[in-house]
Coordinates of C-alpha atoms and ligand atoms in Angstrom, one line a residue:
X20 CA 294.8 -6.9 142.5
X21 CA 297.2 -4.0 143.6
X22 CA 294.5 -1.5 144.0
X23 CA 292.3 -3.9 146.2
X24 CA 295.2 -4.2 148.3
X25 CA 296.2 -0.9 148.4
X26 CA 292.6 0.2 149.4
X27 CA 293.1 -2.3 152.5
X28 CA 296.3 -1.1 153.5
X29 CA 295.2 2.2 153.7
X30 CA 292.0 1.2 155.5
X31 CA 294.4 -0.5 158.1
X32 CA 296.0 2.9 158.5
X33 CA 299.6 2.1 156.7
X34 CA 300.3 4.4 153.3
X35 CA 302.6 1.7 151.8
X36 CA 302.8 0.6 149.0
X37 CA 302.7 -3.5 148.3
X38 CA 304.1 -5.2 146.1
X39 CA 302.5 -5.3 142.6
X40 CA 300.6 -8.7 141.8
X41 CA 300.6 -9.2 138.1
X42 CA 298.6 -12.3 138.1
X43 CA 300.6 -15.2 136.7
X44 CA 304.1 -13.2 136.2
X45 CA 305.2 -12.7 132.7
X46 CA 306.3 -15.7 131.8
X47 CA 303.1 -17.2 132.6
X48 CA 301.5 -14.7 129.7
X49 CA 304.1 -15.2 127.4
X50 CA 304.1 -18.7 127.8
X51 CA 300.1 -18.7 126.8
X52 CA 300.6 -16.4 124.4
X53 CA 303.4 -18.5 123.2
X54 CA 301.3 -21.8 123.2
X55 CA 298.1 -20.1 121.2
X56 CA 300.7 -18.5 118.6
X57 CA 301.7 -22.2 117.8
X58 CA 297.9 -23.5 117.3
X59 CA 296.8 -20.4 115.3
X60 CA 296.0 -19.5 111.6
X61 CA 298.5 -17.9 110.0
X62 CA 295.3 -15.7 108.7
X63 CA 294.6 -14.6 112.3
X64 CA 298.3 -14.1 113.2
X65 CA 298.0 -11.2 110.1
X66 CA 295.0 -9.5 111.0
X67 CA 295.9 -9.3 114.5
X68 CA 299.5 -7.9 113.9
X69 CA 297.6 -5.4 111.9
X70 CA 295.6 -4.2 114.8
X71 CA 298.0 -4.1 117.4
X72 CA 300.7 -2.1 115.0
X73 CA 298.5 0.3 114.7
X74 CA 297.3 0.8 118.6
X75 CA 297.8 4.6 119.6
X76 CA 301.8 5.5 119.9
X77 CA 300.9 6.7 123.6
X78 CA 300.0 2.8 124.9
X79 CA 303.5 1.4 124.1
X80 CA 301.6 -1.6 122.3
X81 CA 303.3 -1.3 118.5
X82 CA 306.9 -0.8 120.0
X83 CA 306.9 -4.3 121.8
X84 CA 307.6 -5.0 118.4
X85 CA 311.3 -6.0 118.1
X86 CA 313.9 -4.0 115.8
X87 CA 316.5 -6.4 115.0
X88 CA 317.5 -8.3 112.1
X89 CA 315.3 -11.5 112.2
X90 CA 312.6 -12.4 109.8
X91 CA 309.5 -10.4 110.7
X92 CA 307.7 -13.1 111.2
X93 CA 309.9 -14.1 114.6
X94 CA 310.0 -10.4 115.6
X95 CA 306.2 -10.4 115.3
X96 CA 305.9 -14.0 117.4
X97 CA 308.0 -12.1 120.0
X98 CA 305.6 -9.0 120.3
X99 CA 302.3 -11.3 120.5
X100 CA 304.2 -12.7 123.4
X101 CA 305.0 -9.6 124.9
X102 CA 301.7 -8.2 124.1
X103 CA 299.8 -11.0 126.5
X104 CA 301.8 -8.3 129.1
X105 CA 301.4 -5.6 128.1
X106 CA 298.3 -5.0 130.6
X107 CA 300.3 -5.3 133.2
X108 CA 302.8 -2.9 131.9
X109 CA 300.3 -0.2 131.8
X110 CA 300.0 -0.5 135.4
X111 CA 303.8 1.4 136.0
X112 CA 303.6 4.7 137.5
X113 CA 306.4 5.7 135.3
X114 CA 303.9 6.9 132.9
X115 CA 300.9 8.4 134.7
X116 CA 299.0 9.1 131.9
X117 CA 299.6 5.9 130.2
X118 CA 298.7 4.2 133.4
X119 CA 295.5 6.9 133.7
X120 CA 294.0 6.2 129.8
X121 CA 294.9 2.3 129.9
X122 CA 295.3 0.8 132.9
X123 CA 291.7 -1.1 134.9
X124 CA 292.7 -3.1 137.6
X125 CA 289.7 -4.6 137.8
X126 CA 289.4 -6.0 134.7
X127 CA 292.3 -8.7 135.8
X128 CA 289.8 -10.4 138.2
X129 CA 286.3 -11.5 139.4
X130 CA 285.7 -12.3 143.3
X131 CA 283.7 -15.4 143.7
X132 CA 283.4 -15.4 147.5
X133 CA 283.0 -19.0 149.5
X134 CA 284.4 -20.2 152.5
X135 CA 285.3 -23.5 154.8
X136 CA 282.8 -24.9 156.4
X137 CA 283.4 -28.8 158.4
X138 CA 285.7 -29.2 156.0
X139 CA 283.7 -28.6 152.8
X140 CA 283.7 -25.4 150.7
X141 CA 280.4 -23.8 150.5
X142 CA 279.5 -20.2 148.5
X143 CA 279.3 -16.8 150.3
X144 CA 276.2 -15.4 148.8
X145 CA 276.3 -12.7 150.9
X146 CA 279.2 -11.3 148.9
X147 CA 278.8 -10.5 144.8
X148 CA 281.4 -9.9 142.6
X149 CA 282.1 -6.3 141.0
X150 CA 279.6 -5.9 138.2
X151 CA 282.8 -5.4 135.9
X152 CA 285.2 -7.8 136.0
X153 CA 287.3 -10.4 134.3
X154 CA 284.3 -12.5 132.9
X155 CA 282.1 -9.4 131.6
X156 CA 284.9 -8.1 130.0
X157 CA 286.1 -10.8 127.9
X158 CA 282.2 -11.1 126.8
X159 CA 282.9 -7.7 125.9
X160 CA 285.9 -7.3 124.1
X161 CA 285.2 -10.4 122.3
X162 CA 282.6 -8.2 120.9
X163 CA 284.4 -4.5 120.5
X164 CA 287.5 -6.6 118.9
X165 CA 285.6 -7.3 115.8
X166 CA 283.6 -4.8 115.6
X167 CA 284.5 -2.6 112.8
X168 CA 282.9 1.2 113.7
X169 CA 286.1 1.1 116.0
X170 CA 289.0 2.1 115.2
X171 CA 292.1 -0.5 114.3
X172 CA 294.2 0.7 116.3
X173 CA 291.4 0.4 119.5
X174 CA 291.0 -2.9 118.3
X175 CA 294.3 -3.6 118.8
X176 CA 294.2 -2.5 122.0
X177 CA 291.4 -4.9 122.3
X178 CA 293.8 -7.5 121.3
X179 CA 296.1 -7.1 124.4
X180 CA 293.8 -7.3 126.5
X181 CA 292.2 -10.3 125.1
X182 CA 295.7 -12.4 125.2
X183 CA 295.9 -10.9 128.9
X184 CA 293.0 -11.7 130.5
X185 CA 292.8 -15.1 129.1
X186 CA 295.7 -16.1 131.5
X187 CA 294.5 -14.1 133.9
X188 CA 291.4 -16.1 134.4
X189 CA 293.4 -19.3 134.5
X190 CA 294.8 -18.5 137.3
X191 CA 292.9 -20.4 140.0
X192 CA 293.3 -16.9 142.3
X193 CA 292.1 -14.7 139.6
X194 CA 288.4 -15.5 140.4
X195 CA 288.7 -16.7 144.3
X196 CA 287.7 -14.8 147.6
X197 CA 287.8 -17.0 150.2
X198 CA 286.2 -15.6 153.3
X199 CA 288.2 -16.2 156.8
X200 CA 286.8 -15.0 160.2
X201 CA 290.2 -12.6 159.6
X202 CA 289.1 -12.0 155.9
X203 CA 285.7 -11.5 156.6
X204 CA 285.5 -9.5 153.1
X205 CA 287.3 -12.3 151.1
X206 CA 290.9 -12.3 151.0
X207 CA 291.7 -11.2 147.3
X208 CA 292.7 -14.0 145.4
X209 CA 294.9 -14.8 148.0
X210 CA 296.6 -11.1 148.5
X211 CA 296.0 -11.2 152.5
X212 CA 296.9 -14.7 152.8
X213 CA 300.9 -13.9 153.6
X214 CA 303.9 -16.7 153.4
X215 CA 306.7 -14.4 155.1
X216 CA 307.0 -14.0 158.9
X217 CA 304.8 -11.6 160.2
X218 CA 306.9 -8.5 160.8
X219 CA 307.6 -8.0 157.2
X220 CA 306.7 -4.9 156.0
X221 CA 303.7 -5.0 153.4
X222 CA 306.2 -4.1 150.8
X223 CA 308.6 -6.3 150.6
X224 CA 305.7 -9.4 151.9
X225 CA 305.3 -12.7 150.1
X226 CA 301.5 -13.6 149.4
X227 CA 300.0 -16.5 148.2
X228 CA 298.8 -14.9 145.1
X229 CA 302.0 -13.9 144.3
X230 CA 303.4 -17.6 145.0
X231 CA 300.9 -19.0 142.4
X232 CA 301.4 -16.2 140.0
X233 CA 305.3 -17.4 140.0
X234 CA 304.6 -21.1 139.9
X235 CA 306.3 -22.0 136.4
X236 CA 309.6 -19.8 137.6
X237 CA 309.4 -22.0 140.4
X238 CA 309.2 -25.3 138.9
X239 CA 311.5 -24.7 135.6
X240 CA 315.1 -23.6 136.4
X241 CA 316.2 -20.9 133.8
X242 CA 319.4 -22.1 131.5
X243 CA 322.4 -20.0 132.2
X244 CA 322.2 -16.6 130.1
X245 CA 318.6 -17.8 128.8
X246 CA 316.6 -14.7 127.7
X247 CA 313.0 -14.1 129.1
X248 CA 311.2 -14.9 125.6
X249 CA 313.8 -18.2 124.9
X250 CA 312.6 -19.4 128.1
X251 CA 309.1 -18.7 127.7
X252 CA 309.5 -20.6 123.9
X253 CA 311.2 -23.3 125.6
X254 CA 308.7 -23.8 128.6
X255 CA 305.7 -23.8 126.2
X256 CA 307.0 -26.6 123.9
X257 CA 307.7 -28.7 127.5
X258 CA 304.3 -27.4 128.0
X259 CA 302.8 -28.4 125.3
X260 CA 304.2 -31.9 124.9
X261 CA 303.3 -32.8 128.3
X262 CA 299.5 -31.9 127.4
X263 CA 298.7 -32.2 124.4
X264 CA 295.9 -30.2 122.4
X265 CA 294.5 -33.3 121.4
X266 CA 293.8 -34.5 125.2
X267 CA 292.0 -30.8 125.4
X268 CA 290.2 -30.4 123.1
X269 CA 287.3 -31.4 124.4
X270 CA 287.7 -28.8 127.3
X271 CA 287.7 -25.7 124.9
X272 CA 284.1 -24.7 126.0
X273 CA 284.6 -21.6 123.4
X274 CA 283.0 -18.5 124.8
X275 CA 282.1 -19.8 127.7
X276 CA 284.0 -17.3 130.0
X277 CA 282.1 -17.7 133.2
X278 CA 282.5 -21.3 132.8
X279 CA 286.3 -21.0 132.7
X280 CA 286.2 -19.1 135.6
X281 CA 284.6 -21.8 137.7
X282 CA 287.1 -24.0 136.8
X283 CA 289.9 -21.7 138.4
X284 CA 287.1 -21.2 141.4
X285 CA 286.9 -24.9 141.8
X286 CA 290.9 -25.4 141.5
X287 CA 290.9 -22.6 144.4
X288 CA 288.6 -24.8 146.3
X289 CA 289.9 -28.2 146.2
X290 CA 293.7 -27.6 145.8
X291 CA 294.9 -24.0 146.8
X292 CA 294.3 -23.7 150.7
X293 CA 294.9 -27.3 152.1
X294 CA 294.7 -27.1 155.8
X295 CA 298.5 -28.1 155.8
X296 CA 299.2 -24.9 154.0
X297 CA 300.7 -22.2 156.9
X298 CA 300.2 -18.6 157.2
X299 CA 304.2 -17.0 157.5
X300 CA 305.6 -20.0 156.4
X301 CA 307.4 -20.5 153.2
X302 CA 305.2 -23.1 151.1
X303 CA 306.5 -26.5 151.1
X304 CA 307.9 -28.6 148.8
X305 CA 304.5 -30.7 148.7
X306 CA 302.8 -27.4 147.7
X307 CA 304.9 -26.5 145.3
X308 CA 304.4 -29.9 143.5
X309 CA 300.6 -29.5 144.0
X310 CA 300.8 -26.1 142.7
X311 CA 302.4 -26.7 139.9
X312 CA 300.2 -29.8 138.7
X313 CA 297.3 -27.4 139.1
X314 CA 298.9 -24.3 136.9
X315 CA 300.9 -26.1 134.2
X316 CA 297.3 -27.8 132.5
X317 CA 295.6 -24.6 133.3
X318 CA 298.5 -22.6 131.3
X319 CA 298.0 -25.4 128.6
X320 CA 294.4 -25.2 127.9
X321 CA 294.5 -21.1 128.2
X322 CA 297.0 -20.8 125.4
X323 CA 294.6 -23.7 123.4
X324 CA 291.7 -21.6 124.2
X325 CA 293.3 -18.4 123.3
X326 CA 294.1 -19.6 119.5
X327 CA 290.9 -21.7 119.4
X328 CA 288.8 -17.7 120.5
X329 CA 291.2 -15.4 118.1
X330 CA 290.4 -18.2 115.1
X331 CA 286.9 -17.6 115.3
X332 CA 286.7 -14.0 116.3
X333 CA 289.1 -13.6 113.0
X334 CA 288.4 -16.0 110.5
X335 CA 286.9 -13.9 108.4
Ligands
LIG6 ZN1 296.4 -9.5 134.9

């Protein structure tokens, strides 16, 4: 999302920067990641560990890896999780050409434009989505993953990605433009729709995307001294309990990536922009619930879709 926004900031004559989006934060990844990890065979856990520890030293994949004293097979848990992030790591201009060889902002996303109309939502069909984005590209790295003319350690980059951009297109503003007489171009997944007071400078404003990106942070207090990954462990199992794989199951829809998207598209629709929702205004209490009842099944089916996709992709 940053470098839509950026290109509109600099279109409205302002060189700052904004805030980075990283589309669900990362506990939302690691919590997915978390959640497919459980459901998985322990023959695709191996394979894919072998990939990914053999990704080029230069993307910063294989070191996720943990060096302590635990049993590998924890350590290796730990840097699946981690790995669902590392796509947004890339994105740090710490490391220029790490960010220049690995980084695609717009692989996080799709724009499905649609407005309010009377009330109802109705497409934009005037607007199309990038030709690559978020659904292409899982089509096509379910593809380069397996594909064995590549090289490992690309198809452990392939990997990352995959764990990624499955959250990312659970996340109901991941594939949503809505288009506003002052968004007449969509307003990126909820990037121009702000929740601070007006005068705050771009940098340091709170967006909508960013609110929903955030939601599980929001909902689930961290225990005192609680590390990131112990909280993303323990928010999965809450997650998990509360909706079960077995109530989902029929929802996999394996492969069908566009299809997923609609489903965030729809959620967009019908649940992210009620008229009682304020520009400026810090979200209410009432949202947050909403929100929250929204992202927590859509986390939960992501990380069952995410095992259910590397099982087959890997099962032999
Ligand atoms: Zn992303």
């Amino acid at each position: 999302m940053k470098k839509r926004l950026i290109c509109v900031l600099l279109v409205m004559g302002s060189l700052l920067v904004p805030q980075s989006a990283l589309a669900w934060n990362y506990t939302g990844h690691e919590v997915v990641a978390r959640i497919a990890w459980e459901k998985m065979e322990p023959q695709t856990r191996q394979r894919i560990m072998a990939l990914m520890m053999q990704a080029p030293a230069d993307a910063d994949l294989a070191s996720l890896l943990p060096a302590d004293n635990r049993p590998l097979i924890f350590r290796q848990r730990d840097l699946f999780m981690l790995a669902a992030t590392w796509a947004d790591i890339v994105r740090s201009d710490e490391f220029p050409q790490r960010k220049e060889k690995y980084h695609h902002s717009i692989w996080h996303f799709t724009n499905f434009f649609w407005r309010q109309q009377n009330g109802m939502a109705v497409d934009a069909p005037e607007l199309q989505p990038e030709k690559i984005n978020i659904v292409e590209r899982l089509g096509f790295l379910q593809a380069s993953v397996v594909d064995k003319k590549r090289a490992a350690g690309m198809r452990g980059i392939d990997v990352a990605w995959i764990l990624h951009l499955v959250g990312d297109i659970h996340q109901p503003l991941h594939t949503s433009a809505r288009v506003t007489d002052t968004e007449p171009k969509g307003d990126q997944g909820g990037n121009l729709f702000l929740l601070s007071p007006k005068e705050t400078p771009p940098r340091e404003a709170k967006r909508l995307h960013g609110y929903w990106d955030d939601i599980l942070n929001k909902s689930f207090p961290r225990n005192g001294g609680e590390t990131d990954l112990a909280y993303a462990n323990r928010l999965a199992s809450v997650i998990m309990q509360r909706h079960p794989e077995s109530k989902m199951n029929a929802r996999l829809k394996q492969g069908e990536y566009a299809a997923w998207a609609q489903e965030g598209l729809a959620s967009a629709k019908t649940s992210v922009y009620p008229s009682w929702l304020k520009r400026f205004q810090t979200p209410s209490e009432k949202y947050r619930k909403q929100a929250h009842t929204v992202a927590e099944p859509a986390i939960a089916l992501a990380g069952y879709r995410l095992a259910d996709m590397l099982d087959r992709l890997f099962s032999n």
